[in-house]
PDB file of C-alpha atoms in Angstrom:
ATOM      1  CA  UNK G  11     -59.079  30.166 -89.708  1.00 81.00           C
ATOM      2  CA  UNK G  12     -62.254  31.384 -91.374  1.00 95.00           C
ATOM      3  CA  UNK G  13     -65.273  29.238 -92.206  1.00 96.00           C
ATOM      4  CA  UNK G  14     -67.474  29.266 -95.281  1.00 98.00           C
ATOM      5  CA  UNK G  15     -70.809  30.571 -94.041  1.00 98.00           C
ATOM      6  CA  UNK G  16     -72.605  27.814 -95.924  1.00 97.00           C
ATOM      7  CA  UNK G  17     -71.333  25.343 -93.304  1.00 96.00           C
ATOM      8  CA  UNK G  18     -73.801  26.855 -90.836  1.00 97.00           C
ATOM      9  CA  UNK G  19     -76.924  26.801 -92.989  1.00 98.00           C
ATOM     10  CA  UNK G  20     -79.277  24.071 -91.826  1.00 97.00           C
ATOM     11  CA  UNK G  21     -77.716  23.710 -88.379  1.00 97.00           C
ATOM     12  CA  UNK G  22     -80.172  22.928 -85.610  1.00 98.00           C
ATOM     13  CA  UNK G  23     -80.700  25.634 -83.001  1.00 98.00           C
ATOM     14  CA  UNK G  24     -81.466  24.697 -79.433  1.00 98.00           C
ATOM     15  CA  UNK G  25     -82.838  26.741 -76.551  1.00 98.00           C
ATOM     16  CA  UNK G  26     -81.967  25.849 -72.963  1.00 97.00           C
ATOM     17  CA  UNK G  27     -85.054  23.627 -72.810  1.00 97.00           C
ATOM     18  CA  UNK G  28     -85.288  22.107 -76.288  1.00 97.00           C
ATOM     19  CA  UNK G  29     -84.788  22.597 -80.015  1.00 98.00           C
ATOM     20  CA  UNK G  30     -86.440  25.572 -81.732  1.00 98.00           C
ATOM     21  CA  UNK G  31     -85.625  24.970 -85.406  1.00 98.00           C
ATOM     22  CA  UNK G  32     -82.708  25.396 -87.785  1.00 98.00           C
ATOM     23  CA  UNK G  33     -80.450  28.165 -89.073  1.00 98.00           C
ATOM     24  CA  UNK G  34     -81.779  29.473 -92.365  1.00 97.00           C
ATOM     25  CA  UNK G  35     -79.890  32.704 -92.990  1.00 97.00           C
ATOM     26  CA  UNK G  36     -77.879  35.585 -91.515  1.00 98.00           C
ATOM     27  CA  UNK G  37     -78.344  39.341 -91.676  1.00 97.00           C
ATOM     28  CA  UNK G  38     -75.111  41.321 -91.861  1.00 97.00           C
ATOM     29  CA  UNK G  39     -74.354  45.007 -91.474  1.00 94.00           C
ATOM     30  CA  UNK G  40     -72.832  46.471 -94.638  1.00 93.00           C
ATOM     31  CA  UNK G  41     -71.067  49.223 -92.686  1.00 92.00           C
ATOM     32  CA  UNK G  42     -69.155  46.993 -90.262  1.00 95.00           C
ATOM     33  CA  UNK G  43     -69.428  43.601 -92.012  1.00 97.00           C
ATOM     34  CA  UNK G  44     -70.622  42.042 -88.768  1.00 97.00           C
ATOM     35  CA  UNK G  45     -73.214  39.282 -88.708  1.00 98.00           C
ATOM     36  CA  UNK G  46     -76.000  40.966 -86.736  1.00 97.00           C
ATOM     37  CA  UNK G  47     -78.720  38.299 -86.713  1.00 97.00           C
ATOM     38  CA  UNK G  48     -79.250  34.617 -87.243  1.00 98.00           C
ATOM     39  CA  UNK G  49     -82.525  33.859 -89.008  1.00 97.00           C
ATOM     40  CA  UNK G  50     -84.016  30.748 -87.412  1.00 97.00           C
ATOM     41  CA  UNK G  51     -86.779  28.794 -89.127  1.00 97.00           C
ATOM     42  CA  UNK G  52     -88.919  27.388 -86.314  1.00 97.00           C
ATOM     43  CA  UNK G  53     -90.469  24.657 -88.460  1.00 95.00           C
ATOM     44  CA  UNK G  54     -93.283  22.718 -86.797  1.00 95.00           C
ATOM     45  CA  UNK G  55     -92.701  24.335 -83.401  1.00 96.00           C
ATOM     46  CA  UNK G  56     -94.038  27.753 -84.492  1.00 96.00           C
ATOM     47  CA  UNK G  57     -95.395  27.013 -87.992  1.00 95.00           C
ATOM     48  CA  UNK G  58     -94.845  29.763 -90.530  1.00 91.00           C
ATOM     49  CA  UNK G  59     -92.680  31.854 -88.227  1.00 94.00           C
ATOM     50  CA  UNK G  60     -89.025  32.819 -88.365  1.00 94.00           C
ATOM     51  CA  UNK G  61     -87.178  34.474 -85.489  1.00 96.00           C
ATOM     52  CA  UNK G  62     -83.992  36.501 -85.208  1.00 97.00           C
ATOM     53  CA  UNK G  63     -81.191  35.790 -82.743  1.00 98.00           C
ATOM     54  CA  UNK G  64     -78.124  37.953 -82.087  1.00 97.00           C
ATOM     55  CA  UNK G  65     -74.686  37.024 -80.769  1.00 96.00           C
ATOM     56  CA  UNK G  66     -75.929  37.950 -77.282  1.00 96.00           C
ATOM     57  CA  UNK G  67     -77.913  34.710 -77.263  1.00 98.00           C
ATOM     58  CA  UNK G  68     -74.864  32.470 -77.725  1.00 97.00           C
ATOM     59  CA  UNK G  69     -71.599  31.601 -76.015  1.00 96.00           C
ATOM     60  CA  UNK G  70     -68.456  32.893 -77.785  1.00 94.00           C
ATOM     61  CA  UNK G  71     -67.524  29.379 -78.919  1.00 93.00           C
ATOM     62  CA  UNK G  72     -71.018  28.404 -80.094  1.00 96.00           C
ATOM     63  CA  UNK G  73     -70.114  28.100 -83.777  1.00 95.00           C
ATOM     64  CA  UNK G  74     -66.890  26.164 -83.260  1.00 92.00           C
ATOM     65  CA  UNK G  75     -68.587  23.826 -80.784  1.00 92.00           C
ATOM     66  CA  UNK G  76     -71.422  23.155 -83.210  1.00 94.00           C
ATOM     67  CA  UNK G  77     -68.993  22.346 -86.019  1.00 91.00           C
ATOM     68  CA  UNK G  78     -66.950  19.919 -83.935  1.00 89.00           C
ATOM     69  CA  UNK G  79     -69.687  18.185 -81.945  1.00 86.00           C
ATOM     70  CA  UNK G  80     -73.411  17.771 -82.542  1.00 87.00           C
ATOM     71  CA  UNK G  81     -74.021  20.497 -85.167  1.00 91.00           C
ATOM     72  CA  UNK G  82     -76.438  22.217 -82.795  1.00 96.00           C
ATOM     73  CA  UNK G  83     -76.127  25.923 -81.960  1.00 97.00           C
ATOM     74  CA  UNK G  84     -77.085  26.267 -78.322  1.00 97.00           C
ATOM     75  CA  UNK G  85     -78.806  29.548 -77.395  1.00 98.00           C
ATOM     76  CA  UNK G  86     -78.842  30.847 -73.827  1.00 97.00           C
ATOM     77  CA  UNK G  87     -82.594  31.483 -74.002  1.00 98.00           C
ATOM     78  CA  UNK G  88     -85.715  29.505 -73.188  1.00 98.00           C
ATOM     79  CA  UNK G  89     -88.259  28.477 -75.791  1.00 98.00           C
ATOM     80  CA  UNK G  90     -90.788  30.756 -74.076  1.00 98.00           C
ATOM     81  CA  UNK G  91     -88.500  33.778 -74.385  1.00 98.00           C
ATOM     82  CA  UNK G  92     -88.034  33.119 -78.081  1.00 98.00           C
ATOM     83  CA  UNK G  93     -91.722  32.441 -78.675  1.00 97.00           C
ATOM     84  CA  UNK G  94     -92.720  35.758 -77.070  1.00 97.00           C
ATOM     85  CA  UNK G  95     -90.087  37.820 -78.914  1.00 96.00           C
ATOM     86  CA  UNK G  96     -91.225  40.384 -81.521  1.00 94.00           C
ATOM     87  CA  UNK G  97     -92.201  38.774 -84.817  1.00 89.00           C
ATOM     88  CA  UNK G  98     -90.502  39.858 -88.030  1.00 89.00           C
ATOM     89  CA  UNK G  99     -91.325  39.583 -91.720  1.00 87.00           C
ATOM     90  CA  UNK G 100     -88.108  38.224 -93.230  1.00 84.00           C
ATOM     91  CA  UNK G 101     -89.372  38.903 -96.743  1.00 83.00           C
ATOM     92  CA  UNK G 102     -88.791  42.626 -96.178  1.00 83.00           C
ATOM     93  CA  UNK G 103     -85.764  44.611 -94.956  1.00 82.00           C
ATOM     94  CA  UNK G 104     -85.546  44.755 -91.167  1.00 89.00           C
ATOM     95  CA  UNK G 105     -86.772  48.099 -89.837  1.00 89.00           C
ATOM     96  CA  UNK G 106     -84.884  50.097 -87.224  1.00 89.00           C
ATOM     97  CA  UNK G 107     -88.116  50.261 -85.209  1.00 90.00           C
ATOM     98  CA  UNK G 108     -88.217  46.469 -85.118  1.00 93.00           C
ATOM     99  CA  UNK G 109     -84.598  46.347 -83.975  1.00 94.00           C
ATOM    100  CA  UNK G 110     -85.345  48.825 -81.180  1.00 94.00           C
ATOM    101  CA  UNK G 111     -88.284  46.725 -79.989  1.00 95.00           C
ATOM    102  CA  UNK G 112     -86.307  43.500 -80.324  1.00 96.00           C
ATOM    103  CA  UNK G 113     -83.339  44.669 -78.239  1.00 96.00           C
ATOM    104  CA  UNK G 114     -85.622  46.301 -75.685  1.00 96.00           C
ATOM    105  CA  UNK G 115     -87.524  43.035 -75.277  1.00 97.00           C
ATOM    106  CA  UNK G 116     -84.366  41.074 -74.479  1.00 97.00           C
ATOM    107  CA  UNK G 117     -82.671  43.888 -72.558  1.00 96.00           C
ATOM    108  CA  UNK G 118     -79.669  43.899 -74.893  1.00 96.00           C
ATOM    109  CA  UNK G 119     -77.796  46.973 -76.192  1.00 94.00           C
ATOM    110  CA  UNK G 120     -78.288  47.828 -79.849  1.00 92.00           C
ATOM    111  CA  UNK G 121     -75.184  47.552 -82.001  1.00 90.00           C
ATOM    112  CA  UNK G 122     -75.420  51.190 -83.136  1.00 86.00           C
ATOM    113  CA  UNK G 123     -75.340  52.298 -79.491  1.00 77.00           C
ATOM    114  CA  UNK G 124     -72.338  50.087 -78.742  1.00 64.00           C
ATOM    115  CA  UNK G 125     -70.058  50.953 -81.642  1.00 53.00           C
ATOM    116  CA  UNK G 126     -67.001  49.541 -79.880  1.00 47.00           C
ATOM    117  CA  UNK G 127     -68.406  46.014 -79.919  1.00 45.00           C
ATOM    118  CA  UNK G 128     -66.456  43.954 -82.416  1.00 44.00           C
ATOM    119  CA  UNK G 129     -66.955  40.453 -81.116  1.00 44.00           C
ATOM    120  CA  UNK G 130     -68.787  38.238 -78.675  1.00 47.00           C
ATOM    121  CA  UNK G 131     -66.236  37.547 -75.965  1.00 40.00           C
ATOM    122  CA  UNK G 132     -67.197  38.656 -72.491  1.00 39.00           C
ATOM    123  CA  UNK G 133     -70.860  39.290 -73.262  1.00 39.00           C
ATOM    124  CA  UNK G 134     -73.028  38.282 -70.299  1.00 40.00           C
ATOM    125  CA  UNK G 135     -75.935  35.896 -70.541  1.00 40.00           C
ATOM    126  CA  UNK G 136     -79.198  37.632 -71.490  1.00 42.00           C
ATOM    127  CA  UNK G 137     -81.599  38.971 -68.911  1.00 42.00           C
ATOM    128  CA  UNK G 138     -85.038  37.337 -69.188  1.00 43.00           C
ATOM    129  CA  UNK G 139     -87.713  39.725 -70.485  1.00 43.00           C
ATOM    130  CA  UNK G 140     -90.667  40.753 -68.335  1.00 43.00           C
ATOM    131  CA  UNK G 141     -93.256  38.001 -67.963  1.00 39.00           C
ATOM    132  CA  UNK G 142     -95.973  40.218 -69.412  1.00 39.00           C
ATOM    133  CA  UNK G 143     -94.100  40.774 -72.642  1.00 44.00           C
ATOM    134  CA  UNK G 144     -95.778  39.335 -75.722  1.00 46.00           C
ATOM    135  CA  UNK G 145     -95.136  39.052 -79.448  1.00 47.00           C
ATOM    136  CA  UNK G 146     -95.464  42.134 -81.597  1.00 45.00           C
ATOM    137  CA  UNK G 147     -96.051  42.034 -85.353  1.00 44.00           C
ATOM    138  CA  UNK G 148     -94.320  44.733 -87.352  1.00 43.00           C
ATOM    139  CA  UNK G 149     -95.741  46.046 -90.605  1.00 38.00           C
ATOM    140  CA  UNK G 150     -93.978  47.421 -93.657  1.00 34.00           C
ATOM    141  CA  UNK G 151     -94.400  51.127 -92.990  1.00 36.00           C
ATOM    142  CA  UNK G 152     -91.461  51.295 -90.592  1.00 38.00           C
ATOM    143  CA  UNK G 153     -88.141  52.870 -91.527  1.00 42.00           C
ATOM    144  CA  UNK G 154     -86.101  50.144 -93.188  1.00 51.00           C
ATOM    145  CA  UNK G 155     -82.455  49.729 -92.245  1.00 52.00           C
ATOM    146  CA  UNK G 156     -80.862  49.558 -95.671  1.00 66.00           C
ATOM    147  CA  UNK G 157     -77.511  48.538 -94.192  1.00 83.00           C
ATOM    148  CA  UNK G 158     -78.735  45.044 -93.300  1.00 93.00           C
ATOM    149  CA  UNK G 159     -78.493  42.375 -95.969  1.00 95.00           C
ATOM    150  CA  UNK G 160     -79.232  38.655 -96.116  1.00 96.00           C
ATOM    151  CA  UNK G 161     -76.153  36.498 -96.736  1.00 98.00           C
ATOM    152  CA  UNK G 162     -78.237  33.922 -98.595  1.00 97.00           C
ATOM    153  CA  UNK G 163     -79.720  36.609-100.854  1.00 96.00           C
ATOM    154  CA  UNK G 164     -76.452  38.435-101.590  1.00 98.00           C
ATOM    155  CA  UNK G 165     -74.885  35.131-102.654  1.00 98.00           C
ATOM    156  CA  UNK G 166     -75.451  35.279-106.401  1.00 96.00           C
ATOM    157  CA  UNK G 167     -75.304  39.085-106.635  1.00 98.00           C
ATOM    158  CA  UNK G 168     -73.264  40.416-109.549  1.00 98.00           C
ATOM    159  CA  UNK G 169     -69.794  41.791-108.806  1.00 98.00           C
ATOM    160  CA  UNK G 170     -69.259  45.158-110.494  1.00 98.00           C
ATOM    161  CA  UNK G 171     -65.666  46.359-110.846  1.00 98.00           C
ATOM    162  CA  UNK G 172     -64.953  50.035-111.509  1.00 97.00           C
ATOM    163  CA  UNK G 173     -65.136  49.482-115.275  1.00 96.00           C
ATOM    164  CA  UNK G 174     -67.327  46.427-115.925  1.00 96.00           C
ATOM    165  CA  UNK G 175     -68.958  43.325-114.395  1.00 96.00           C
ATOM    166  CA  UNK G 176     -66.368  40.956-112.943  1.00 95.00           C
ATOM    167  CA  UNK G 177     -68.139  37.925-111.518  1.00 96.00           C
ATOM    168  CA  UNK G 178     -70.703  36.903-108.927  1.00 97.00           C
ATOM    169  CA  UNK G 179     -70.774  36.396-105.167  1.00 98.00           C
ATOM    170  CA  UNK G 180     -70.371  32.743-104.230  1.00 97.00           C
ATOM    171  CA  UNK G 181     -70.329  32.896-100.422  1.00 98.00           C
ATOM    172  CA  UNK G 182     -68.788  34.568 -97.372  1.00 99.00           C
ATOM    173  CA  UNK G 183     -65.842  33.575 -95.195  1.00 98.00           C
ATOM    174  CA  UNK G 184     -66.545  34.367 -91.549  1.00 98.00           C
ATOM    175  CA  UNK G 185     -64.807  34.397 -88.181  1.00 97.00           C
ATOM    176  CA  UNK G 186     -67.092  32.325 -85.982  1.00 94.00           C
ATOM    177  CA  UNK G 187     -65.742  33.847 -82.757  1.00 94.00           C
ATOM    178  CA  UNK G 188     -66.242  37.490 -83.655  1.00 95.00           C
ATOM    179  CA  UNK G 189     -69.186  37.127 -86.072  1.00 97.00           C
ATOM    180  CA  UNK G 190     -67.261  39.103 -88.691  1.00 98.00           C
ATOM    181  CA  UNK G 191     -67.321  38.598 -92.443  1.00 98.00           C
ATOM    182  CA  UNK G 192     -63.629  38.617 -93.316  1.00 98.00           C
ATOM    183  CA  UNK G 193     -63.703  37.765 -97.017  1.00 98.00           C
ATOM    184  CA  UNK G 194     -66.212  37.521 -99.863  1.00 99.00           C
ATOM    185  CA  UNK G 195     -65.853  34.450-102.052  1.00 98.00           C
ATOM    186  CA  UNK G 196     -66.396  35.343-105.711  1.00 98.00           C
ATOM    187  CA  UNK G 197     -66.703  33.330-108.915  1.00 96.00           C
ATOM    188  CA  UNK G 198     -64.820  35.180-111.636  1.00 94.00           C
ATOM    189  CA  UNK G 199     -63.986  34.439-115.263  1.00 81.00           C
ATOM    190  CA  UNK G 200     -65.896  32.625-117.995  1.00 74.00           C
ATOM    191  CA  UNK G 201     -68.125  29.585-117.585  1.00 63.00           C
ATOM    192  CA  UNK G 202     -65.349  27.385-118.963  1.00 65.00           C
ATOM    193  CA  UNK G 203     -62.620  28.851-116.727  1.00 75.00           C
ATOM    194  CA  UNK G 204     -64.244  29.970-113.484  1.00 87.00           C
ATOM    195  CA  UNK G 205     -61.833  30.996-110.727  1.00 92.00           C
ATOM    196  CA  UNK G 206     -62.711  31.418-107.073  1.00 95.00           C
ATOM    197  CA  UNK G 207     -61.122  34.583-105.724  1.00 97.00           C
ATOM    198  CA  UNK G 208     -61.511  36.447-102.451  1.00 98.00           C
ATOM    199  CA  UNK G 209     -62.546  40.079-101.973  1.00 98.00           C
ATOM    200  CA  UNK G 210     -61.923  41.995 -98.757  1.00 98.00           C
ATOM    201  CA  UNK G 211     -64.821  44.040 -97.345  1.00 98.00           C
ATOM    202  CA  UNK G 212     -62.607  47.157 -97.579  1.00 97.00           C
ATOM    203  CA  UNK G 213     -62.807  46.831-101.360  1.00 98.00           C
ATOM    204  CA  UNK G 214     -66.610  47.038-101.402  1.00 98.00           C
ATOM    205  CA  UNK G 215     -67.982  50.488-102.162  1.00 97.00           C
ATOM    206  CA  UNK G 216     -71.622  49.567-101.657  1.00 96.00           C
ATOM    207  CA  UNK G 217     -74.233  46.851-102.050  1.00 96.00           C
ATOM    208  CA  UNK G 218     -77.347  47.588-104.074  1.00 95.00           C
ATOM    209  CA  UNK G 219     -80.505  45.721-103.104  1.00 91.00           C
ATOM    210  CA  UNK G 220     -82.302  47.158-106.143  1.00 93.00           C
ATOM    211  CA  UNK G 221     -79.608  46.129-108.649  1.00 96.00           C
ATOM    212  CA  UNK G 222     -78.607  42.871-106.913  1.00 97.00           C
ATOM    213  CA  UNK G 223     -75.032  44.084-107.317  1.00 98.00           C
ATOM    214  CA  UNK G 224     -71.925  44.462-105.149  1.00 98.00           C
ATOM    215  CA  UNK G 225     -69.866  47.452-106.317  1.00 99.00           C
ATOM    216  CA  UNK G 226     -66.085  47.328-105.816  1.00 98.00           C
ATOM    217  CA  UNK G 227     -63.281  49.890-105.839  1.00 97.00           C
ATOM    218  CA  UNK G 228     -61.164  47.405-107.818  1.00 98.00           C
ATOM    219  CA  UNK G 229     -60.834  47.299-111.606  1.00 96.00           C
ATOM    220  CA  UNK G 230     -61.538  44.297-113.786  1.00 94.00           C
ATOM    221  CA  UNK G 231     -57.782  44.093-114.359  1.00 94.00           C
ATOM    222  CA  UNK G 232     -57.247  43.753-110.611  1.00 96.00           C
ATOM    223  CA  UNK G 233     -59.688  40.857-110.630  1.00 95.00           C
ATOM    224  CA  UNK G 234     -58.126  39.303-113.730  1.00 92.00           C
ATOM    225  CA  UNK G 235     -54.658  39.338-112.170  1.00 92.00           C
ATOM    226  CA  UNK G 236     -55.837  37.519-109.035  1.00 95.00           C
ATOM    227  CA  UNK G 237     -54.981  33.847-108.850  1.00 93.00           C
ATOM    228  CA  UNK G 238     -57.389  31.140-107.785  1.00 93.00           C
ATOM    229  CA  UNK G 239     -58.182  31.233-104.029  1.00 94.00           C
ATOM    230  CA  UNK G 240     -56.163  34.412-103.499  1.00 96.00           C
ATOM    231  CA  UNK G 241     -57.244  37.853-102.270  1.00 96.00           C
ATOM    232  CA  UNK G 242     -57.759  40.496-104.964  1.00 96.00           C
ATOM    233  CA  UNK G 243     -55.697  43.659-104.624  1.00 94.00           C
ATOM    234  CA  UNK G 244     -55.258  46.844-106.603  1.00 91.00           C
ATOM    235  CA  UNK G 245     -52.540  46.469-109.224  1.00 83.00           C
ATOM    236  CA  UNK G 246     -49.313  48.377-108.419  1.00 76.00           C
ATOM    237  CA  UNK G 247     -49.328  51.901-109.783  1.00 65.00           C
ATOM    238  CA  UNK G 248     -53.125  52.162-109.860  1.00 58.00           C
ATOM    239  CA  UNK G 249     -54.786  54.541-107.344  1.00 56.00           C
TER     240      UNK G 249
END
């Protein structure tokens, strides 16, 4: 069963030796539709700073455990490890250089080097970084990875069918064990007759950061023929 990603926003995040803040956002990879990073707001612990955490930092059942128990995501890292990790400006797209430095700091493989990775099961606990490692601030002149998008930001993007606008992104339905986005929840129709329908990632042609738009390979008729809470599909006879 998939979960609405909004269930996880605001969850507390704990290190092995204390709380570090709360879950503010996710970054997902448009090419694979995997959640690549949790964005953690560190609040009063590290004022003004947000940190990224990957699936490597958590047990495979971290999300399900948090939903059924104390609503705390428990990371397999210390507060010191997180504090000394490379800093990131979450107001700008994440650069590939930052990702390289981030994964090197923790000793984790990058997802583009481990293309076969589709989930979190069997991933070993992280190796502590060298004691001498310290925080690094990344500027804006790095190469930006345009395939990473914020789930909180894309919620609200316009949905563009092949022939005309067809709604807006409401949220994402995710598999908490594999960190995959399985469906996109979309508000379609008029203000007086809004329907919630589901779009599969395979039906997304591209996401435009500049246009705040998700482009589909489905027609507006395909969307119109989709019933409430059902998955949109191409109408029979249409390529």
